[in-house]
XYZ file of C-alpha atoms in Angstrom:
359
model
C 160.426 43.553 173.427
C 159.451 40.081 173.184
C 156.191 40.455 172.277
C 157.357 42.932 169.404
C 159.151 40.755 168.627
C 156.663 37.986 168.517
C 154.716 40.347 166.975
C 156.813 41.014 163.655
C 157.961 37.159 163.759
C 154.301 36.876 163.110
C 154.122 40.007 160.128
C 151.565 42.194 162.276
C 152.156 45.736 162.851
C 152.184 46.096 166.239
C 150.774 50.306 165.329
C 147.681 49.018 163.784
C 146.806 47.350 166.642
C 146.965 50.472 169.030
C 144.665 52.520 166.417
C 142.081 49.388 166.986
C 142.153 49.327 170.421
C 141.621 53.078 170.426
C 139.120 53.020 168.072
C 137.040 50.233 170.491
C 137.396 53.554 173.295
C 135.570 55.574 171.460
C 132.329 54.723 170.658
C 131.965 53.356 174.289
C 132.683 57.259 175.444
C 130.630 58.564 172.959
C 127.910 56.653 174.270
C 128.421 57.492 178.005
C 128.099 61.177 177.435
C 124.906 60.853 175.499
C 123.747 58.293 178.413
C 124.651 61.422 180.761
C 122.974 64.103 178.752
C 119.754 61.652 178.580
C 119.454 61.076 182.122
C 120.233 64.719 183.079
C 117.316 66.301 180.219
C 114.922 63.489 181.736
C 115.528 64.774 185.263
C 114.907 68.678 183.767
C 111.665 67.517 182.138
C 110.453 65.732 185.366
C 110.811 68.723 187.401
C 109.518 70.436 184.994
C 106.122 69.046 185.224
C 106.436 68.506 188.981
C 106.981 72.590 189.038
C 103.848 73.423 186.531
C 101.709 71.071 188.383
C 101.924 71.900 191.505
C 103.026 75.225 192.281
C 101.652 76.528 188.784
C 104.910 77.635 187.672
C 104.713 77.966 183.821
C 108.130 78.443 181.558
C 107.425 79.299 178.560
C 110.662 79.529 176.039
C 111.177 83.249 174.863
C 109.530 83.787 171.308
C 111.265 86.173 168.798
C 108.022 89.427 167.854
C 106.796 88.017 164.191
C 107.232 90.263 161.505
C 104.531 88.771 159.412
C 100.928 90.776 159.475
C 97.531 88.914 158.482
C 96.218 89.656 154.839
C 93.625 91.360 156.260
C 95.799 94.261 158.246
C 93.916 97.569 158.873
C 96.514 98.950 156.041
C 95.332 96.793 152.980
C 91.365 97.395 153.606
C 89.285 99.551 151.423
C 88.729 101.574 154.334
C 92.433 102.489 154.689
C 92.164 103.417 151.438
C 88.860 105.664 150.918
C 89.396 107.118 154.212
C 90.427 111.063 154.029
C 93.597 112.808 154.562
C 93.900 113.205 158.563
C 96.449 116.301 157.356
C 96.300 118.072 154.557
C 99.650 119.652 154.520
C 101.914 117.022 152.851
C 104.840 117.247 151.250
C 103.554 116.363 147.822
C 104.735 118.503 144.967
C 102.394 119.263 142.093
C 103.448 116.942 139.673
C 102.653 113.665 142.087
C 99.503 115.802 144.041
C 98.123 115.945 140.342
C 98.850 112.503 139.170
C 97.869 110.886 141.779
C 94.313 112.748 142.078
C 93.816 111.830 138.317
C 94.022 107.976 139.724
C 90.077 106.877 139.151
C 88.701 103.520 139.875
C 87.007 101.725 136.215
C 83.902 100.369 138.052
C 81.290 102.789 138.998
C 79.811 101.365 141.670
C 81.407 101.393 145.021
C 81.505 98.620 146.911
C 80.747 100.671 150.185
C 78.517 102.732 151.673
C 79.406 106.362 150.419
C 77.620 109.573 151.386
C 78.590 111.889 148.219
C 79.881 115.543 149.961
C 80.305 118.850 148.381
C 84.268 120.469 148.338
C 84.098 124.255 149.443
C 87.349 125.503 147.938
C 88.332 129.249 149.230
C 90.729 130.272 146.882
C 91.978 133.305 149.213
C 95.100 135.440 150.219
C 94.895 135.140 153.514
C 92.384 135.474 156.358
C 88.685 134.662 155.538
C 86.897 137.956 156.882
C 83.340 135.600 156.561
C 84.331 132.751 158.311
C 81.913 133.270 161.160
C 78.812 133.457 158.672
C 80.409 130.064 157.175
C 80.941 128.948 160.505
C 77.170 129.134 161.224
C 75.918 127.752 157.793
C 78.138 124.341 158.208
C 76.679 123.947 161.424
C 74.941 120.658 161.868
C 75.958 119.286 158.346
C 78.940 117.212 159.361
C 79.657 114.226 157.012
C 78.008 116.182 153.950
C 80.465 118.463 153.043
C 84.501 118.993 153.134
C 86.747 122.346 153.342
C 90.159 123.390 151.334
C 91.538 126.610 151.446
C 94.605 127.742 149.511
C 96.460 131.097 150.495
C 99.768 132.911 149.968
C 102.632 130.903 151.716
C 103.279 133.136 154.242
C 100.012 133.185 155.937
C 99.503 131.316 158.834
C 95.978 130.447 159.812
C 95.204 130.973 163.656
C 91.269 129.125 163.872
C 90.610 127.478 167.214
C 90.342 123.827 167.019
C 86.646 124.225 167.075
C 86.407 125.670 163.599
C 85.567 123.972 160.475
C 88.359 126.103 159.362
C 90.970 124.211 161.589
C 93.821 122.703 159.476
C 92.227 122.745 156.339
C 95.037 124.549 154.737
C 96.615 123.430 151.641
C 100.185 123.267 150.584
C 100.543 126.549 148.687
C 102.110 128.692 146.305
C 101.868 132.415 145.121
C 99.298 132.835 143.075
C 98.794 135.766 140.501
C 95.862 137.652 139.201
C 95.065 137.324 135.046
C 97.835 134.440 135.368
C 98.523 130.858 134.643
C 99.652 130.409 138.609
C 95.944 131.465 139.075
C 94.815 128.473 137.698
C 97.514 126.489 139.188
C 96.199 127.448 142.716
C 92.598 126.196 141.552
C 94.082 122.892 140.503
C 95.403 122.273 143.371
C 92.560 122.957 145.357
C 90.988 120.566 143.001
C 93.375 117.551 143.095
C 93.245 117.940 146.922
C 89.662 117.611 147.290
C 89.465 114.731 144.989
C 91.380 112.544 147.281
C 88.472 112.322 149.405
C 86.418 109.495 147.446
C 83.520 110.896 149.126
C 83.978 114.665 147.208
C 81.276 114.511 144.138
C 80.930 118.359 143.779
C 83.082 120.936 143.658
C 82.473 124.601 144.208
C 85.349 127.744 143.930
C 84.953 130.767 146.382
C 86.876 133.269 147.415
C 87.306 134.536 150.651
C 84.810 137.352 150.232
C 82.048 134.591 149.055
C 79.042 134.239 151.161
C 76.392 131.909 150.908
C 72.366 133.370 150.218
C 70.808 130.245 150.894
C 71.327 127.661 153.917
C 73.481 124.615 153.429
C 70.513 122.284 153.312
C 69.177 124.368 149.766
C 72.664 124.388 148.239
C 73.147 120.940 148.876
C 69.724 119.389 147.356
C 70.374 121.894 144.392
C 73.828 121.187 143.504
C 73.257 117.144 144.060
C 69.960 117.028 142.056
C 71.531 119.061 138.960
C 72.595 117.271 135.599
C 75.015 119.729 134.806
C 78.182 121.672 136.380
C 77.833 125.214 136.974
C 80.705 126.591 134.582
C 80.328 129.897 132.798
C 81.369 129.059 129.289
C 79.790 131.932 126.360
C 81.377 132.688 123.169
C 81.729 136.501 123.397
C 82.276 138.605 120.726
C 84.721 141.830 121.136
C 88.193 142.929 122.409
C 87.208 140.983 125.687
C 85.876 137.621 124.519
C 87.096 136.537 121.072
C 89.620 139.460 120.614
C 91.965 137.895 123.367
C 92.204 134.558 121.078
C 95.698 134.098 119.890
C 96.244 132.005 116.505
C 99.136 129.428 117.985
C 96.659 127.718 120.137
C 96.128 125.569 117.028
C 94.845 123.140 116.104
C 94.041 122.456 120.048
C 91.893 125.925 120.388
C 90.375 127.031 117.550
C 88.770 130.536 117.226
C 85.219 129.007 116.903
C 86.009 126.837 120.546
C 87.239 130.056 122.585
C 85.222 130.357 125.341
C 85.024 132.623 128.383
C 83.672 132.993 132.081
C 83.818 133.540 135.302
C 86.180 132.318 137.295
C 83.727 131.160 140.491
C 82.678 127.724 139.416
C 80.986 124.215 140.367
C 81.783 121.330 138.993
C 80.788 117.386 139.590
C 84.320 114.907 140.110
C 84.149 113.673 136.369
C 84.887 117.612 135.466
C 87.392 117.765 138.417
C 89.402 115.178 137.272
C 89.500 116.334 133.569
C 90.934 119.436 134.592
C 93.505 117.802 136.773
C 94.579 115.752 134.329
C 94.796 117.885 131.462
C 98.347 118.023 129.506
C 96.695 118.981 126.266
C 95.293 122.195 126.409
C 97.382 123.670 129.485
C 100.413 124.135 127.573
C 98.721 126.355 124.879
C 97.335 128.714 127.693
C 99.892 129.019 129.548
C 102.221 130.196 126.523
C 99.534 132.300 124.077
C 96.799 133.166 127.094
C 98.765 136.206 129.283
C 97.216 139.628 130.143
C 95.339 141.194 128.327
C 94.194 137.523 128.409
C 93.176 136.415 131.487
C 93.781 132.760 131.319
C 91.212 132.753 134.880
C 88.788 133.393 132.432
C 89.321 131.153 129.733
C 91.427 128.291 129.927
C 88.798 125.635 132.219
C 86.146 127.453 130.299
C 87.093 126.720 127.103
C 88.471 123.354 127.507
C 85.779 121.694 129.269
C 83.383 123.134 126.367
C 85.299 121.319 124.106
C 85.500 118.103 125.925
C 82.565 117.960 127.750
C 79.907 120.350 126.560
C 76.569 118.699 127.552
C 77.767 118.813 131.085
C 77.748 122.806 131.543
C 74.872 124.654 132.659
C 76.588 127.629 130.761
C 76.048 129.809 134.299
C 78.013 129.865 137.274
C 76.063 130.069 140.954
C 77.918 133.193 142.197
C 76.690 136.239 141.079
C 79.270 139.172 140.274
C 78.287 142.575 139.594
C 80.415 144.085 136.828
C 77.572 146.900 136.368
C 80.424 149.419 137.988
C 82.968 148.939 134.958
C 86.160 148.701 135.572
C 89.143 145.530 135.959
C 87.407 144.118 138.633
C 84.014 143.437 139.993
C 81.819 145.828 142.541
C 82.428 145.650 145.856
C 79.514 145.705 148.052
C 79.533 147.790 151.088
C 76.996 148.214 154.188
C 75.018 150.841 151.954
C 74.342 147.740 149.459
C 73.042 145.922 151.696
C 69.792 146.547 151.947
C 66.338 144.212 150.759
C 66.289 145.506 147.378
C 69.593 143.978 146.830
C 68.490 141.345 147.915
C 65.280 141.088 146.163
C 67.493 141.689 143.036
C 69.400 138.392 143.250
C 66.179 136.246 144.186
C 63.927 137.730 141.871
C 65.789 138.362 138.688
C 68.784 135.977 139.009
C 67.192 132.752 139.826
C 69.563 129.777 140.441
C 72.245 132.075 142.021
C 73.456 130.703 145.474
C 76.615 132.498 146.800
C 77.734 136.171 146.103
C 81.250 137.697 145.280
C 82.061 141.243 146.350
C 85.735 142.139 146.487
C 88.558 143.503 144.448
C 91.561 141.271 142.827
């Protein structure tokens, strides 16, 4: 009390000197705990080395898996890119399939080594009765050649995993004789095959298409030709220029109406015309209906238009219509025989595959 006292006598607040005194404390703790935690992370860090050098003990602090991938990842090379399909059944509808096999790169050159292949596209319904005769002329040709077949929905294809045949199913759709889902079918073999970089010729069978020469013949042909084998004749008649409807103009005018058959061959400049085309497929798919079969018009026709020094005028399958009729001649065992084939060699030089079969 007397100090209070003696404190107030003097006009000092005898509170304010508590806080100071309390205030001293605590830095001087402060610093003893930090003293504490030095001293007890030097002792660690000695150990630590004692450990590692002589027992070989290592401790290594746990490191978080980096999310971060070097620019040069095996998914941004140009091989990732140019390399084929592994599967060809995606889930791609026609709209994006087509669009995005119309993509084509501005410089013509490529910047890697690129051995050009030849697309066999069997345009069938189901099984391919031929495929061992196939089987036997794509042996030993690996690397120079690639296989697409497109068939009704509801076949499932049963080839051993040792056939060229295996998986090389496309996503499909119905596709009907003398109409525009014909075509659509043959498109989509089309943009399929041209998302290989390495397809440069394309060539339309059937499944009753054989070959009459061996793969080595068709290939040196085919790659040494200027032109794309697409039968495209202006044909006078009820079957040519009498199936020409007046409201495919000003696109199709009479004088541009072509027709031919529908086996063709065609080089990956053609290919991707026809996959891209918006101009004239609306016209034949409205004013080109049976009696019109748009089969036998529509790719004819347009790519005479827009790219006529490129056709041969021909196709490379030979079709016998010498029977009459809707459809060609089908050729039996009885047909078979060496004057047949002296026919085709002789007399229809530049043929390579035949077509024998109904719808």
């Amino acid at each position: 009390m007397q100090s209070r006292w003696m404190a107030l006598e003097e006009g000092k607040d005898p509170s304010t000197t508590v806080r100071t005194n309390q205030s001293r404390a605590f830095p001087l703790r402060v610093l003893q705990f930090f003293l504490i935690f030095f001293v007890l992370g030097l002792g660690i860090s000695i150990v630590s080395m004692y450990m590692t050098r002589y027992f070989k003990v290592q401790i290594v602090a746990p490191v978080a898996e980096s999310t971060l991938r070097p620019c040069l990842d095996e998914q941004t090379t140009v091989e990732s890119w140019i390399r084929p399909p592994s599967n060809l059944l995606h889930t791609m509808n026609d709209t994006h399939l087509l669009w995005l096999a119309s993509s084509v790169p501005r410089i013509k050159t490529y910047p890697f080594k690129r051995v050009p292949k030849i697309a066999f596209m069997f345009l069938t319904k189901g099984p391919l009765p031929m495929s061992p005769l196939w089987e036997r002329f794509f042996k030993g040709n690996e690397g120079l050649y690639s296989i697409y077949a497109h068939s009704l929905p509801s076949y499932n294809a049963n080839f051993t995993t040792s056939s060229v045949f295996y998986r090389r199913q496309i996503p499909s759709q119905v596709a009907e004789w003398g109409r525009m889902s014909m075509c659509d079918a043959e498109r989509r073999l089309l943009a399929n095959a041209l998302l290989d970089i390495s397809n440069e010729w394309f060539v339309l069978l059937s499944e009753t298409c054989i070959p009459l020469h061996n793969f080595s013949i068709i290939y040196h042909y085919i790659s040494r030709s200027r032109y794309s084998f697409v039968g495209s004749i202006d044909e006078l008649g009820p079957y040519g220029r009498g199936r020409y409807n007046q409201n495919m103009t000003p696109e199709v005018n009479l004088t541009d109406w072509r027709k031919g058959s529908q086996w063709f061959e065609v080089n990956r400049e053609l290919a991707v015309k026809i996959v891209e085309d918006t101009t004239y497929y609306p016209k034949f798919k409205e004013f080109c209906q049976p009696a019109c079969y748009v089969d036998e018009h529509y790719f004819q026709t347009m790519l005479s238009i827009e790219t006529p020094h490129l056709l041969a005028n021909r196709s490379l399958t030979y079709v016998d219509w010498s029977r009459g009729g809707a459809h060609p001649a089908t050729f039996g065992k009885a047909d078979i025989n060496e004057e047949f084939f002296k026919k085709i060699f002789e007399n229809l030089h530049g043929v390579l595959f035949t077509y024998h079969g109904g719808k």
